[in-house]
Amino acid sequence: MSGVRHLYVHLPFCASRCGYCDFVTVVGRHGQHQAYVDALLAELSLQRELLAEPLESVFLGGGTPTFTEPTELERLLGALPQALEVTVEANPETVTPKLASLLRESGVDRVSVGAQSFRPHLLDMLERRARPDDVRRAVYALRDANIDNISLDLIYGIPGQSAADLDADLSDALALEPEHISCYELEAKRGTRFTHAHGAELARQADAMESYFERVVRRVTAAGYRWYETANFCRSPSLADGRDLRSRHNLAYWRGRDYLGLGIGAVSTIDGRRWRNTSRLGAYLSALAAGERPPHEMEELPRDVRRSERVLLGLRLDEPLEVAGLESAVDWSAVERLERLGLVRREGDSAGTLTLTRRGRFLGGGVTADLLA
Ligand SMILES: C[S@@+](CC[C@H](N)C(=O)[O-])C[C@H]1O[C@@H](n2cnc3c(N)ncnc32)[C@H](O)[C@@H]1O
Ligand code: SF4
């Protein structure tokens, strides 16, 4: 039987919908926040036996978890299982000193703030509500509430963003001394307003993005951060009182651990099966109000798919991937070729470990795709 140590909880409500976003979100609906939290707790009690408590990580993602009615957010946090790391995603403009204290007093020890950029014209392009000072205010409020693990999300590759804009964003983010930084290339998600308006421009600038990515890695690592995953950085232990500031929750995904997801659109992967809850709020609420599991799509993951996933995700990390048990997912002649090109490092005997070199990591997905059998 499974002993799942990682829990994801989806809070879909947002003040408005940003044009580039294709996450499962619902605008407004304050009147339904209470019913949604009731449903989440009902789903938790139906699935709780899958969990091995205390958990390693709980992650409240969105949507905008911090847009949820504060009394409901507090009720939810108070009812969730204990965990070694409890992260909440926050939009800057929602983080008041009061909310920061509520989070801290409810056991949250890590907050991931969606800054995206500090340039007003780029925030406008992304249709963000927060201004650069909102990001700073949010970080100060969280610090004042004794939250000592803050992550900032940044996006690069925004139409109209010059290399100097990117440098300035990185300087502004680093000046806040966050424990963790995630930096994503803006993706044109199918069917979004943004892709409709700017998709062609994103495709045109794709080549320039390689140098932007290198710039991000160079700047952030030079400031003393560990580049531990393709898009993720954390302060090195020597700058963090010896703490390991990698996200425990996201590490679990990249290491192929099982996780339970609650809420609309949430995905769970447990014992070789993956299921995704309905994204429809009404269907989710009514199933749980009737004491039933929400509608979901279930998929059995064949062993070869699981092995390939492990290789794909594991090579995103800077730690060596143990190949034992995954040999059949790897094209060994490709490994030899990539090793000669200085893109992959192989250590140990026939199984041993694989790691992408720094150059290999810059090429990222392309190298990993070559490696797969
Ligand atoms: C679940 S999202 C939303 C978190 C929060 N509601 C916010 O907007 O800040 C988490 C992160 O995914 C990233 N993201 C969302 N859409 C993206 C896209 N189209 N391309 C690249 N990154 C994206 C953003 O950096 C965002 O902070
Ligand atoms: S980017 Fe964040 S705030 Fe904007 S719609 Fe998506 S989840 Fe909501």
XYZ file of C-alpha atoms and ligand atoms in Angstrom:
408
model
C 0.000 0.000 0.000
C 1.188 3.475 -0.762
C 2.561 5.823 1.829
C 2.315 9.157 0.077
C 4.359 11.959 1.665
C 3.502 14.874 -0.650
C 0.188 16.713 -0.919
C -0.852 19.332 -3.482
C -3.983 21.424 -2.870
C -5.390 23.538 -5.699
C -7.034 26.880 -4.861
C -8.339 28.134 -8.201
C -9.742 31.561 -7.374
C -8.115 34.670 -8.918
C -9.037 38.368 -8.995
C -8.793 38.344 -12.795
C -7.367 36.130 -15.476
C -3.907 37.005 -16.817
C -3.824 36.619 -20.594
C -0.891 34.165 -20.706
C -2.188 31.745 -18.058
C -3.764 28.365 -18.756
C -3.907 27.041 -15.210
C -7.270 25.912 -13.852
C -8.616 29.189 -12.475
C -11.965 30.731 -11.577
C -12.410 34.500 -11.396
C -13.974 35.953 -8.232
C -16.782 33.770 -6.805
C -16.277 34.858 -3.208
C -19.628 33.270 -2.446
C -18.222 29.828 -3.279
C -14.949 29.878 -1.371
C -16.520 28.319 1.712
C -18.174 25.526 -0.281
C -14.886 24.898 -2.086
C -12.935 24.520 1.155
C -15.681 22.188 2.454
C -15.244 20.128 -0.710
C -11.437 20.051 -0.394
C -11.724 18.797 3.177
C -14.298 16.192 2.122
C -11.946 15.013 -0.634
C -9.080 14.882 1.857
C -11.049 12.666 4.209
C -11.962 10.309 1.343
C -8.283 10.003 0.337
C -6.493 10.420 3.639
C -5.596 6.763 4.040
C -3.241 7.107 1.078
C -1.098 9.535 3.075
C 1.738 8.612 5.426
C 1.667 11.364 8.024
C 3.487 13.494 8.977
C 4.048 14.509 5.389
C 7.226 15.839 3.844
C 5.470 18.606 1.950
C 2.171 20.351 1.444
C 1.867 22.816 -1.445
C -1.093 25.169 -1.924
C -1.036 26.267 -5.535
C -3.362 28.106 -7.813
C -4.978 30.079 -9.027
C -4.211 32.535 -6.296
C -4.375 30.771 -2.918
C -3.975 34.115 -1.136
C -7.068 35.493 -2.915
C -9.184 32.888 -1.099
C -11.334 34.383 1.673
C -8.894 34.606 4.626
C -11.211 32.799 7.066
C -11.511 29.936 4.591
C -7.792 29.823 3.910
C -7.167 29.694 7.650
C -9.746 26.925 8.134
C -8.163 24.910 5.336
C -4.605 25.323 6.621
C -5.721 24.347 10.117
C -7.224 21.088 8.832
C -4.425 19.912 6.547
C -1.963 17.249 7.700
C 1.294 18.369 9.305
C 4.299 18.552 7.014
C 7.988 19.412 7.144
C 7.450 22.070 4.465
C 4.209 23.968 3.853
C 4.288 26.269 0.827
C 1.621 28.720 -0.318
C 1.666 30.533 -3.668
C 0.888 34.217 -3.305
C 0.206 37.096 -5.661
C 2.054 40.204 -4.428
C -0.950 42.530 -4.215
C -2.779 40.106 -1.880
C -0.031 39.944 0.747
C -0.855 42.349 3.586
C 0.843 42.206 6.998
C -2.361 40.619 8.312
C -2.370 37.902 5.684
C 1.353 37.243 6.228
C 0.689 36.695 9.962
C -2.280 34.462 9.200
C -0.062 32.301 6.999
C 2.713 32.069 9.570
C 0.322 31.326 12.431
C -1.325 28.625 10.333
C 1.966 26.752 9.943
C 3.066 28.032 6.525
C 6.864 28.188 6.382
C 7.457 28.898 2.697
C 5.768 31.412 0.400
C 6.209 31.544 -3.350
C 5.517 35.072 -4.590
C 4.549 35.548 -8.238
C 6.609 38.640 -9.066
C 7.091 37.838 -12.794
C 8.831 41.179 -13.514
C 9.719 44.501 -11.887
C 9.296 46.551 -15.089
C 5.889 48.283 -15.253
C 5.633 47.986 -19.049
C 6.282 44.229 -18.878
C 3.799 43.774 -16.049
C 1.279 45.583 -18.266
C 2.094 43.292 -21.162
C 1.392 40.309 -18.855
C -1.803 42.003 -17.592
C -0.554 41.722 -14.018
C -2.270 43.679 -11.281
C 0.756 43.995 -9.024
C 3.233 46.863 -9.453
C 6.949 46.478 -8.607
C 6.462 48.044 -5.179
C 3.738 45.511 -4.375
C 6.320 42.753 -4.762
C 8.698 44.529 -2.388
C 5.924 45.240 0.113
C 4.846 41.579 0.005
C 8.371 40.363 0.702
C 8.821 42.812 3.611
C 5.454 41.810 5.110
C 6.382 38.123 4.906
C 9.774 38.786 6.493
C 8.117 40.789 9.282
C 5.849 37.822 9.921
C 8.958 35.618 10.342
C 8.615 33.699 7.119
C 12.209 32.870 6.361
C 11.792 30.921 3.149
C 10.555 33.098 0.310
C 10.646 32.218 -3.352
C 10.178 34.684 -6.205
C 8.788 33.624 -9.581
C 10.130 35.527 -12.572
C 9.233 35.232 -16.239
C 11.619 36.069 -19.089
C 11.025 36.277 -22.811
C 8.161 38.764 -22.442
C 7.560 40.608 -25.732
C 9.307 43.971 -25.536
C 11.800 42.790 -22.890
C 15.351 43.850 -23.721
C 18.453 42.185 -22.282
C 18.832 45.296 -20.092
C 15.248 44.819 -18.823
C 16.106 41.244 -17.890
C 19.270 42.359 -16.086
C 17.293 44.961 -14.184
C 14.654 42.373 -13.211
C 17.349 40.041 -11.932
C 18.994 42.860 -9.963
C 15.654 43.841 -8.419
C 14.857 40.241 -7.507
C 18.329 39.567 -6.061
C 18.204 42.797 -4.033
C 15.326 41.284 -2.050
C 17.579 38.340 -1.103
C 14.948 35.642 -1.572
C 15.877 32.144 -0.436
C 14.704 30.738 -3.762
C 14.098 31.953 -7.312
C 12.158 30.264 -10.110
C 12.708 31.757 -13.544
C 10.548 30.537 -16.397
C 10.606 31.312 -20.088
C 7.224 32.703 -21.085
C 5.337 29.901 -22.792
C 2.697 30.488 -25.411
C -0.093 28.328 -23.968
C -2.551 27.205 -26.581
C -5.868 28.944 -26.656
C -4.894 31.851 -24.384
C -5.555 35.518 -25.225
C -1.847 36.144 -24.991
C -0.894 33.505 -27.537
C -3.551 34.811 -29.878
C -2.089 38.308 -29.672
C 1.652 37.602 -29.311
C 2.256 33.935 -30.233
C 3.988 34.797 -33.509
C 6.315 37.207 -31.717
C 7.245 34.566 -29.121
C 8.059 32.119 -31.914
C 10.244 34.744 -33.669
C 12.275 35.479 -30.557
C 12.742 31.778 -29.581
C 16.421 31.693 -30.641
C 17.322 34.780 -28.631
C 15.953 33.049 -25.531
C 18.967 30.757 -25.241
C 21.175 33.724 -24.471
C 18.548 35.093 -22.047
C 18.535 31.786 -20.201
C 22.340 31.803 -19.974
C 22.165 35.332 -18.642
C 19.724 34.273 -15.931
C 21.909 31.356 -14.850
C 25.099 33.433 -14.905
C 23.661 36.278 -12.836
C 21.829 34.172 -10.280
C 24.652 31.687 -9.686
C 27.165 34.559 -9.415
C 24.999 35.913 -6.584
C 25.583 32.676 -4.633
C 22.581 30.592 -5.676
C 22.659 26.912 -6.537
C 21.181 26.128 -9.956
C 19.585 22.917 -8.725
C 16.923 22.442 -11.399
C 16.542 23.762 -14.938
C 14.459 26.772 -13.879
C 15.084 26.806 -10.121
C 17.725 28.302 -7.874
C 18.199 28.414 -4.115
C 20.673 30.166 -1.859
C 23.705 27.974 -1.333
C 23.919 26.437 2.168
C 26.947 28.621 2.969
C 24.724 31.697 2.516
C 21.768 30.132 4.296
C 23.079 28.956 7.668
C 23.597 25.499 6.201
C 19.927 25.080 5.224
C 18.999 23.110 2.134
C 16.570 25.514 0.469
C 15.554 23.387 -2.495
C 11.778 23.047 -2.699
C 11.037 19.691 -1.054
C 7.718 19.542 -2.844
C 9.018 20.133 -6.337
C 12.020 17.871 -5.714
C 9.509 15.111 -5.071
C 8.044 15.593 -8.576
C 11.446 15.628 -10.217
C 12.514 12.515 -8.305
C 9.390 10.668 -9.381
C 7.825 10.340 -5.922
C 4.103 9.723 -5.484
C 1.866 12.652 -4.622
C -1.802 13.252 -3.924
C -3.559 16.281 -5.456
C -6.810 17.730 -4.145
C -9.093 20.257 -5.840
C -10.282 21.012 -9.352
C -7.829 20.045 -12.078
C -5.456 18.502 -9.507
C -3.316 15.569 -10.623
C -2.296 12.640 -8.411
C 0.282 9.953 -9.184
C 0.219 6.961 -6.861
C 1.320 3.339 -7.309
C 1.662 3.564 -11.083
C -1.665 5.284 -11.671
C -2.266 8.909 -12.500
C -5.581 10.681 -12.251
C -6.775 14.200 -12.887
C -9.812 15.705 -11.206
C -12.440 17.501 -13.233
C -11.684 21.189 -13.856
C -15.369 22.047 -13.533
C -16.103 23.743 -10.233
C -19.824 22.842 -10.197
C -19.208 19.137 -10.850
C -16.475 19.044 -8.201
C -18.609 20.740 -5.544
C -21.715 18.661 -6.161
C -19.866 15.306 -6.126
C -18.199 16.061 -2.816
C -21.352 17.520 -1.287
C -22.914 14.101 -2.022
C -19.982 12.347 -0.308
C -18.528 11.059 -3.585
C -15.128 11.394 -5.199
C -15.071 14.106 -7.867
C -15.173 13.033 -11.516
C -11.644 12.210 -12.659
C -9.742 10.699 -15.554
C -7.611 7.738 -14.589
C -4.595 6.477 -16.468
C -2.429 3.398 -15.783
C 1.192 4.328 -16.349
C 3.032 1.533 -18.148
C 6.450 0.717 -16.678
C 8.335 1.993 -19.741
C 6.519 5.355 -19.536
C 7.357 5.629 -15.840
C 11.020 4.900 -16.527
C 11.227 7.494 -19.322
C 9.546 10.061 -17.096
C 12.051 9.369 -14.340
C 14.934 10.013 -16.760
C 13.324 13.136 -18.237
C 12.581 14.676 -14.855
C 15.660 13.402 -13.016
C 18.038 14.963 -15.528
C 16.553 18.393 -14.823
C 18.360 18.264 -11.472
C 22.008 18.983 -10.732
C 22.276 15.755 -8.714
C 23.320 12.481 -10.414
C 20.450 10.297 -11.629
C 20.744 6.691 -10.400
C 20.224 4.611 -13.519
C 19.674 1.215 -11.806
C 16.249 0.001 -12.907
C 15.984 2.641 -15.645
C 18.545 1.125 -18.079
C 15.943 0.228 -20.704
C 14.765 3.854 -20.925
C 18.218 5.047 -22.014
C 19.770 4.904 -25.493
C 23.326 3.970 -24.519
C 24.882 4.769 -27.878
C 23.399 8.264 -27.584
C 24.924 8.529 -24.106
C 28.374 7.758 -25.549
C 27.930 10.359 -28.281
C 26.670 13.020 -25.833
C 29.501 12.182 -23.444
C 32.033 12.802 -26.231
C 30.329 16.143 -26.914
C 30.704 17.067 -23.242
C 26.953 17.246 -22.637
C 26.497 14.246 -20.320
C 28.596 12.762 -17.533
C 28.422 9.066 -16.727
C 29.838 7.665 -13.517
C 30.110 4.205 -12.004
C 29.645 0.791 -13.604
C 27.053 -0.377 -16.138
C 24.177 1.246 -14.279
C 25.867 4.008 -12.273
C 24.649 7.568 -12.614
C 24.018 10.144 -15.329
C 24.200 13.916 -14.974
C 23.954 16.640 -17.585
C 27.037 18.862 -17.684
C 26.612 22.636 -17.456
C 26.557 22.845 -21.277
C 24.121 19.955 -21.425
C 21.814 21.713 -18.982
C 21.739 24.831 -21.149
C 20.526 22.703 -24.035
C 18.124 21.013 -21.574
C 15.199 19.139 -23.058
C 16.954 18.573 -26.406
C 19.765 16.549 -24.824
C 17.386 14.540 -22.659
C 15.155 13.744 -25.631
C 18.234 12.395 -27.476
C 19.099 10.209 -24.534
C 15.797 8.387 -24.322
C 15.580 4.934 -25.889
C 0.368 28.501 -10.816
S 1.170 29.874 -11.482
C 0.386 31.129 -10.634
C 0.815 31.702 -9.368
C 0.177 33.032 -9.027
N -1.239 33.004 -9.214
C 0.733 34.167 -9.869
O 0.133 34.480 -10.897
O 1.728 34.728 -9.473
C 2.804 29.659 -10.960
C 3.840 30.285 -11.846
O 3.819 29.750 -13.150
C 4.432 30.682 -14.038
N 3.638 30.743 -15.279
C 2.311 30.805 -15.412
N 1.957 30.854 -16.726
C 3.116 30.807 -17.440
C 3.437 30.818 -18.838
N 2.495 30.895 -19.775
N 4.752 30.754 -19.192
C 5.717 30.667 -18.246
N 5.472 30.666 -16.927
C 4.190 30.726 -16.522
C 4.459 32.023 -13.321
O 5.785 32.388 -13.033
C 3.678 31.766 -12.053
O 4.163 32.494 -10.964
S -1.155 33.835 -13.623
Fe -1.770 33.548 -11.492
S -3.129 35.306 -11.051
Fe -2.942 35.203 -13.245
S -4.733 33.977 -13.862
Fe -2.997 32.543 -13.671
S -3.125 31.756 -11.635
Fe -4.430 33.597 -11.693
